[in-house]
Amino acid sequence: MVIDNNVTDNWIAERIFKTYNIASEYRFTNNENAIDSLNDYCLINGKFPDLLMVDILYNREKGFGLIDRIRNHSGYRENETRIALLTSVVDYTLNYEKIGKQNIEHVFIKPLDIQQLKNLFI
């Protein structure tokens, strides 16, 4: 599941999934509806998603608040769900110490220019 408000970012995330063979199914939701979408997913599938990709730009203002809310969800299982971050900004907001404490497995940096974007899809 990709949690991001930007349609283009969702498209990029899907290509990352396919390019690196990370997941075969994708579901996209915006940040405001993330917890409701997780509830729906759990009801329909009987389990929590295997992978959540969260846009770090949403979380930078509130720290990693959304990730904390996800981890407190009744369906979340530490050993069954991987959390990845998606960002186009590599600066002070990408706190590697905090990422380590959150047990986040992947950080994907979105292409910053058109050539990098093209390379992702070749």
Tab-separated table of N, CA and C in Angstrom:
chain	number	residue	atom	x	y	z
A	1	MET	N	0.844	-1.168	0.000
A	1	MET	CA	0.000	0.000	0.000
A	1	MET	C	0.892	1.234	0.000
A	2	VAL	N	0.586	2.167	-0.862
A	2	VAL	CA	1.332	3.420	-0.938
A	2	VAL	C	0.469	4.516	-0.325
A	3	ILE	N	1.019	5.238	0.632
A	3	ILE	CA	0.300	6.325	1.294
A	3	ILE	C	0.928	7.628	0.841
A	4	ASP	N	0.250	8.312	-0.059
A	4	ASP	CA	0.794	9.525	-0.674
A	4	ASP	C	-0.345	10.278	-1.341
A	5	ASN	N	-0.327	11.591	-1.277
A	5	ASN	CA	-1.391	12.401	-1.875
A	5	ASN	C	-1.175	12.705	-3.348
A	6	ASN	N	0.007	12.456	-3.869
A	6	ASN	CA	0.351	12.868	-5.219
A	6	ASN	C	0.212	11.704	-6.200
A	7	VAL	N	-0.618	11.871	-7.223
A	7	VAL	CA	-0.864	10.811	-8.203
A	7	VAL	C	0.418	10.424	-8.932
A	8	THR	N	1.239	11.402	-9.278
A	8	THR	CA	2.504	11.114	-9.958
A	8	THR	C	3.408	10.274	-9.068
A	9	ASP	N	3.459	10.591	-7.782
A	9	ASP	CA	4.267	9.805	-6.850
A	9	ASP	C	3.771	8.367	-6.774
A	10	ASN	N	2.460	8.188	-6.844
A	10	ASN	CA	1.915	6.830	-6.830
A	10	ASN	C	2.375	6.054	-8.055
A	11	TRP	N	2.414	6.733	-9.188
A	11	TRP	CA	2.878	6.118	-10.429
A	11	TRP	C	4.357	5.744	-10.302
A	12	ILE	N	5.154	6.640	-9.741
A	12	ILE	CA	6.577	6.365	-9.522
A	12	ILE	C	6.737	5.185	-8.564
A	13	ALA	N	5.955	5.174	-7.500
A	13	ALA	CA	6.034	4.078	-6.531
A	13	ALA	C	5.707	2.740	-7.185
A	14	GLU	N	4.703	2.722	-8.044
A	14	GLU	CA	4.349	1.482	-8.732
A	14	GLU	C	5.511	0.992	-9.597
A	15	ARG	N	6.171	1.925	-10.285
A	15	ARG	CA	7.324	1.550	-11.109
A	15	ARG	C	8.478	1.030	-10.235
A	16	ILE	N	8.672	1.631	-9.070
A	16	ILE	CA	9.705	1.140	-8.150
A	16	ILE	C	9.371	-0.290	-7.743
A	17	PHE	N	8.109	-0.542	-7.409
A	17	PHE	CA	7.687	-1.893	-7.034
A	17	PHE	C	7.995	-2.886	-8.143
A	18	LYS	N	7.647	-2.510	-9.381
A	18	LYS	CA	7.850	-3.418	-10.511
A	18	LYS	C	9.332	-3.584	-10.845
A	19	THR	N	10.065	-2.477	-10.865
A	19	THR	CA	11.481	-2.516	-11.224
A	19	THR	C	12.281	-3.393	-10.266
A	20	TYR	N	12.013	-3.257	-8.986
A	20	TYR	CA	12.772	-4.001	-7.980
A	20	TYR	C	12.042	-5.248	-7.489
A	21	ASN	N	10.935	-5.592	-8.155
A	21	ASN	CA	10.161	-6.787	-7.826
A	21	ASN	C	9.831	-6.859	-6.333
A	22	ILE	N	9.357	-5.746	-5.805
A	22	ILE	CA	9.059	-5.646	-4.379
A	22	ILE	C	7.662	-6.160	-4.064
A	23	ALA	N	6.726	-5.870	-4.938
A	23	ALA	CA	5.345	-6.287	-4.691
A	23	ALA	C	4.634	-6.456	-6.019
A	24	SER	N	3.644	-7.316	-6.027
A	24	SER	CA	2.892	-7.549	-7.261
A	24	SER	C	1.523	-6.880	-7.238
A	25	GLU	N	1.066	-6.487	-6.072
A	25	GLU	CA	-0.223	-5.805	-5.938
A	25	GLU	C	0.013	-4.417	-5.365
A	26	TYR	N	-0.780	-3.459	-5.820
A	26	TYR	CA	-0.613	-2.087	-5.336
A	26	TYR	C	-1.971	-1.530	-4.950
A	27	ARG	N	-1.996	-0.770	-3.895
A	27	ARG	CA	-3.179	-0.030	-3.502
A	27	ARG	C	-2.678	1.333	-3.049
A	28	PHE	N	-3.334	2.387	-3.523
A	28	PHE	CA	-2.899	3.743	-3.204
A	28	PHE	C	-3.967	4.440	-2.379
A	29	THR	N	-3.537	5.201	-1.408
A	29	THR	CA	-4.463	5.980	-0.598
A	29	THR	C	-3.778	7.285	-0.222
A	30	ASN	N	-4.580	8.304	0.067
A	30	ASN	CA	-3.960	9.562	0.478
A	30	ASN	C	-3.698	9.545	1.980
A	31	ASN	N	-2.926	10.501	2.437
A	31	ASN	CA	-2.498	10.534	3.832
A	31	ASN	C	-3.661	10.659	4.807
A	32	GLU	N	-4.643	11.470	4.450
A	32	GLU	CA	-5.754	11.719	5.362
A	32	GLU	C	-6.612	10.478	5.578
A	33	ASN	N	-6.682	9.601	4.576
A	33	ASN	CA	-7.520	8.406	4.667
A	33	ASN	C	-6.718	7.142	4.945
A	34	ALA	N	-5.468	7.280	5.318
A	34	ALA	CA	-4.584	6.116	5.449
A	34	ALA	C	-5.119	5.086	6.440
A	35	ILE	N	-5.505	5.514	7.620
A	35	ILE	CA	-5.956	4.564	8.639
A	35	ILE	C	-7.273	3.921	8.224
A	36	ASP	N	-8.196	4.705	7.661
A	36	ASP	CA	-9.455	4.127	7.167
A	36	ASP	C	-9.188	3.115	6.065
A	37	SER	N	-8.262	3.426	5.174
A	37	SER	CA	-7.920	2.497	4.092
A	37	SER	C	-7.293	1.219	4.638
A	38	LEU	N	-6.477	1.353	5.672
A	38	LEU	CA	-5.899	0.164	6.305
A	38	LEU	C	-6.989	-0.697	6.928
A	39	ASN	N	-7.962	-0.051	7.574
A	39	ASN	CA	-9.082	-0.796	8.154
A	39	ASN	C	-9.837	-1.559	7.074
A	40	ASP	N	-10.119	-0.885	5.953
A	40	ASP	CA	-10.820	-1.538	4.840
A	40	ASP	C	-10.002	-2.698	4.287
A	41	TYR	N	-8.713	-2.477	4.111
A	41	TYR	CA	-7.837	-3.524	3.582
A	41	TYR	C	-7.879	-4.757	4.485
A	42	CYS	N	-7.797	-4.534	5.797
A	42	CYS	CA	-7.809	-5.647	6.751
A	42	CYS	C	-9.134	-6.406	6.694
A	43	LEU	N	-10.239	-5.683	6.571
A	43	LEU	CA	-11.550	-6.339	6.479
A	43	LEU	C	-11.663	-7.184	5.219
A	44	ILE	N	-11.221	-6.643	4.100
A	44	ILE	CA	-11.348	-7.332	2.811
A	44	ILE	C	-10.384	-8.512	2.711
A	45	ASN	N	-9.139	-8.319	3.140
A	45	ASN	CA	-8.097	-9.331	2.948
A	45	ASN	C	-7.822	-10.199	4.170
A	46	GLY	N	-8.378	-9.819	5.306
A	46	GLY	CA	-8.172	-10.601	6.517
A	46	GLY	C	-6.783	-10.472	7.117
A	47	LYS	N	-6.017	-9.499	6.649
A	47	LYS	CA	-4.668	-9.278	7.180
A	47	LYS	C	-4.218	-7.866	6.850
A	48	PHE	N	-3.131	-7.459	7.469
A	48	PHE	CA	-2.519	-6.157	7.239
A	48	PHE	C	-1.670	-6.242	5.972
A	49	PRO	N	-1.463	-5.135	5.238
A	49	PRO	CA	-0.606	-5.180	4.043
A	49	PRO	C	0.811	-5.654	4.382
A	50	ASP	N	1.446	-6.319	3.426
A	50	ASP	CA	2.818	-6.798	3.627
A	50	ASP	C	3.830	-5.666	3.583
A	51	LEU	N	3.530	-4.630	2.801
A	51	LEU	CA	4.451	-3.506	2.634
A	51	LEU	C	3.665	-2.204	2.599
A	52	LEU	N	4.118	-1.232	3.359
A	52	LEU	CA	3.549	0.117	3.327
A	52	LEU	C	4.642	1.072	2.883
A	53	MET	N	4.356	1.880	1.878
A	53	MET	CA	5.299	2.901	1.440
A	53	MET	C	4.688	4.255	1.795
A	54	VAL	N	5.370	5.014	2.629
A	54	VAL	CA	4.845	6.269	3.157
A	54	VAL	C	5.692	7.427	2.641
A	55	ASP	N	5.029	8.480	2.163
A	55	ASP	CA	5.733	9.675	1.698
A	55	ASP	C	6.264	10.436	2.902
A	56	ILE	N	7.569	10.585	2.983
A	56	ILE	CA	8.204	11.238	4.127
A	56	ILE	C	7.835	12.713	4.225
A	57	LEU	N	7.526	13.357	3.101
A	57	LEU	CA	7.190	14.781	3.155
A	57	LEU	C	5.947	15.024	3.990
A	58	TYR	N	5.025	14.096	3.970
A	58	TYR	CA	3.836	14.230	4.814
A	58	TYR	C	4.227	14.155	6.277
A	59	ASN	N	5.160	13.285	6.578
A	59	ASN	CA	5.508	13.025	7.973
A	59	ASN	C	6.477	14.024	8.572
A	60	ARG	N	7.133	14.804	7.741
A	60	ARG	CA	8.194	15.637	8.301
A	60	ARG	C	7.650	16.660	9.281
A	61	GLU	N	6.447	17.197	9.048
A	61	GLU	CA	5.893	18.190	9.963
A	61	GLU	C	5.479	17.566	11.283
A	62	LYS	N	5.061	16.327	11.245
A	62	LYS	CA	4.556	15.668	12.440
A	62	LYS	C	5.502	14.571	12.894
A	63	GLY	N	6.765	14.711	12.545
A	63	GLY	CA	7.696	13.635	12.840
A	63	GLY	C	7.283	12.399	12.064
A	64	PHE	N	7.290	11.284	12.710
A	64	PHE	CA	6.858	10.052	12.074
A	64	PHE	C	5.515	9.638	12.664
A	65	GLY	N	4.664	10.630	12.873
A	65	GLY	CA	3.367	10.412	13.518
A	65	GLY	C	2.484	9.400	12.818
A	66	LEU	N	2.405	9.476	11.492
A	66	LEU	CA	1.561	8.526	10.770
A	66	LEU	C	2.109	7.111	10.920
A	67	ILE	N	3.417	6.963	10.865
A	67	ILE	CA	4.004	5.635	11.037
A	67	ILE	C	3.720	5.113	12.441
A	68	ASP	N	3.782	5.976	13.442
A	68	ASP	CA	3.433	5.566	14.804
A	68	ASP	C	1.982	5.105	14.873
A	69	ARG	N	1.085	5.836	14.210
A	69	ARG	CA	-0.333	5.447	14.197
A	69	ARG	C	-0.518	4.106	13.493
A	70	ILE	N	0.232	3.888	12.434
A	70	ILE	CA	0.156	2.607	11.724
A	70	ILE	C	0.622	1.481	12.643
A	71	ARG	N	1.725	1.697	13.339
A	71	ARG	CA	2.258	0.656	14.222
A	71	ARG	C	1.316	0.362	15.393
A	72	ASN	N	0.486	1.317	15.762
A	72	ASN	CA	-0.477	1.107	16.843
A	72	ASN	C	-1.786	0.492	16.358
A	73	HIS	N	-1.920	0.310	15.062
A	73	HIS	CA	-3.132	-0.278	14.488
A	73	HIS	C	-3.270	-1.724	14.980
A	74	SER	N	-4.490	-2.143	15.271
A	74	SER	CA	-4.708	-3.484	15.825
A	74	SER	C	-4.276	-4.598	14.874
A	75	GLY	N	-4.253	-4.331	13.564
A	75	GLY	CA	-3.867	-5.356	12.603
A	75	GLY	C	-2.377	-5.426	12.331
A	76	TYR	N	-1.621	-4.455	12.820
A	76	TYR	CA	-0.185	-4.389	12.525
A	76	TYR	C	0.577	-5.483	13.269
A	77	ARG	N	1.443	-6.180	12.557
A	77	ARG	CA	2.314	-7.194	13.149
A	77	ARG	C	3.746	-6.862	12.740
A	78	GLU	N	4.589	-6.628	13.720
A	78	GLU	CA	5.964	-6.168	13.486
A	78	GLU	C	6.721	-7.036	12.486
A	79	ASN	N	6.593	-8.332	12.585
A	79	ASN	CA	7.378	-9.229	11.739
A	79	ASN	C	6.730	-9.517	10.392
A	80	GLU	N	5.512	-9.020	10.165
A	80	GLU	CA	4.798	-9.340	8.936
A	80	GLU	C	4.677	-8.162	7.975
A	81	THR	N	4.862	-6.947	8.453
A	81	THR	CA	4.686	-5.765	7.617
A	81	THR	C	5.993	-4.993	7.521
A	82	ARG	N	6.410	-4.717	6.285
A	82	ARG	CA	7.595	-3.893	6.062
A	82	ARG	C	7.136	-2.467	5.787
A	83	ILE	N	7.905	-1.505	6.271
A	83	ILE	CA	7.595	-0.094	6.028
A	83	ILE	C	8.748	0.514	5.240
A	84	ALA	N	8.393	1.221	4.168
A	84	ALA	CA	9.377	1.906	3.331
A	84	ALA	C	9.015	3.382	3.265
A	85	LEU	N	10.006	4.220	3.045
A	85	LEU	CA	9.782	5.653	2.886
A	85	LEU	C	10.032	6.037	1.439
A	86	LEU	N	9.269	7.009	0.963
A	86	LEU	CA	9.426	7.554	-0.378
A	86	LEU	C	9.664	9.051	-0.230
A	87	THR	N	10.736	9.564	-0.819
A	87	THR	CA	11.040	10.985	-0.676
A	87	THR	C	11.761	11.507	-1.909
A	88	SER	N	11.644	12.796	-2.142
A	88	SER	CA	12.447	13.445	-3.176
A	88	SER	C	13.405	14.437	-2.537
A	89	VAL	N	13.333	14.550	-1.237
A	89	VAL	CA	14.140	15.525	-0.517
A	89	VAL	C	15.092	14.787	0.414
A	90	VAL	N	16.377	14.990	0.202
A	90	VAL	CA	17.363	14.411	1.103
A	90	VAL	C	17.993	15.578	1.850
A	91	ASP	N	17.506	15.819	3.036
A	91	ASP	CA	18.032	16.913	3.849
A	91	ASP	C	17.817	16.561	5.311
A	92	TYR	N	17.712	17.552	6.155
A	92	TYR	CA	17.592	17.311	7.581
A	92	TYR	C	16.339	16.527	7.947
A	93	THR	N	15.340	16.524	7.071
A	93	THR	CA	14.107	15.803	7.397
A	93	THR	C	14.309	14.298	7.353
A	94	LEU	N	15.312	13.851	6.624
A	94	LEU	CA	15.562	12.424	6.516
A	94	LEU	C	16.544	12.034	7.613
A	95	ASN	N	16.028	11.861	8.803
A	95	ASN	CA	16.821	11.590	9.984
A	95	ASN	C	17.120	10.087	10.058
A	96	TYR	N	18.337	9.709	9.694
A	96	TYR	CA	18.689	8.290	9.619
A	96	TYR	C	18.606	7.599	10.973
A	97	GLU	N	18.903	8.313	12.040
A	97	GLU	CA	18.790	7.720	13.372
A	97	GLU	C	17.335	7.366	13.659
A	98	LYS	N	16.441	8.276	13.319
A	98	LYS	CA	15.016	8.026	13.532
A	98	LYS	C	14.532	6.880	12.648
A	99	ILE	N	15.024	6.820	11.422
A	99	ILE	CA	14.650	5.730	10.520
A	99	ILE	C	15.078	4.393	11.126
A	100	GLY	N	16.272	4.345	11.677
A	100	GLY	CA	16.747	3.114	12.307
A	100	GLY	C	15.894	2.708	13.493
A	101	LYS	N	15.512	3.671	14.313
A	101	LYS	CA	14.672	3.371	15.474
A	101	LYS	C	13.281	2.907	15.056
A	102	GLN	N	12.807	3.376	13.915
A	102	GLN	CA	11.481	2.993	13.432
A	102	GLN	C	11.507	1.642	12.715
A	103	ASN	N	12.690	1.066	12.558
A	103	ASN	CA	12.834	-0.226	11.880
A	103	ASN	C	12.282	-0.183	10.455
A	104	ILE	N	12.605	0.880	9.749
A	104	ILE	CA	12.169	1.065	8.367
A	104	ILE	C	13.179	0.370	7.462
A	105	GLU	N	12.672	-0.463	6.558
A	105	GLU	CA	13.557	-1.305	5.755
A	105	GLU	C	14.124	-0.627	4.523
A	106	HIS	N	13.346	0.229	3.870
A	106	HIS	CA	13.775	0.820	2.601
A	106	HIS	C	13.510	2.316	2.598
A	107	VAL	N	14.391	3.054	1.953
A	107	VAL	CA	14.156	4.468	1.674
A	107	VAL	C	14.369	4.641	0.175
A	108	PHE	N	13.315	5.025	-0.535
A	108	PHE	CA	13.394	5.252	-1.970
A	108	PHE	C	13.389	6.745	-2.226
A	109	ILE	N	14.369	7.201	-2.986
A	109	ILE	CA	14.457	8.616	-3.327
A	109	ILE	C	13.917	8.783	-4.736
A	110	LYS	N	12.866	9.583	-4.854
A	110	LYS	CA	12.245	9.802	-6.160
A	110	LYS	C	13.216	10.530	-7.080
A	111	PRO	N	13.168	10.228	-8.369
A	111	PRO	CA	14.035	10.922	-9.327
A	111	PRO	C	13.852	12.435	-9.252
A	112	LEU	N	14.973	13.136	-9.294
A	112	LEU	CA	14.938	14.589	-9.186
A	112	LEU	C	14.956	15.287	-10.536
A	113	ASP	N	15.322	14.568	-11.591
A	113	ASP	CA	15.287	15.194	-12.910
A	113	ASP	C	14.695	14.216	-13.923
A	114	ILE	N	14.405	14.707	-15.106
A	114	ILE	CA	13.698	13.928	-16.110
A	114	ILE	C	14.509	12.718	-16.565
A	115	GLN	N	15.839	12.822	-16.652
A	115	GLN	CA	16.648	11.682	-17.086
A	115	GLN	C	16.607	10.558	-16.059
A	116	GLN	N	16.699	10.907	-14.784
A	116	GLN	CA	16.597	9.886	-13.742
A	116	GLN	C	15.232	9.206	-13.793
A	117	LEU	N	14.199	9.984	-14.044
A	117	LEU	CA	12.852	9.428	-14.142
A	117	LEU	C	12.751	8.474	-15.330
A	118	LYS	N	13.315	8.879	-16.472
A	118	LYS	CA	13.307	8.010	-17.657
A	118	LYS	C	14.046	6.707	-17.381
A	119	ASN	N	15.172	6.778	-16.686
A	119	ASN	CA	15.958	5.581	-16.389
A	119	ASN	C	15.179	4.577	-15.543
A	120	LEU	N	14.295	5.069	-14.709
A	120	LEU	CA	13.488	4.190	-13.873
A	120	LEU	C	12.545	3.340	-14.715
A	121	PHE	N	12.179	3.840	-15.879
A	121	PHE	CA	11.171	3.169	-16.693
A	121	PHE	C	11.734	2.469	-17.917
A	122	ILE	N	13.047	2.441	-18.048
A	122	ILE	CA	13.657	1.768	-19.207
A	122	ILE	C	13.930	0.318	-18.846
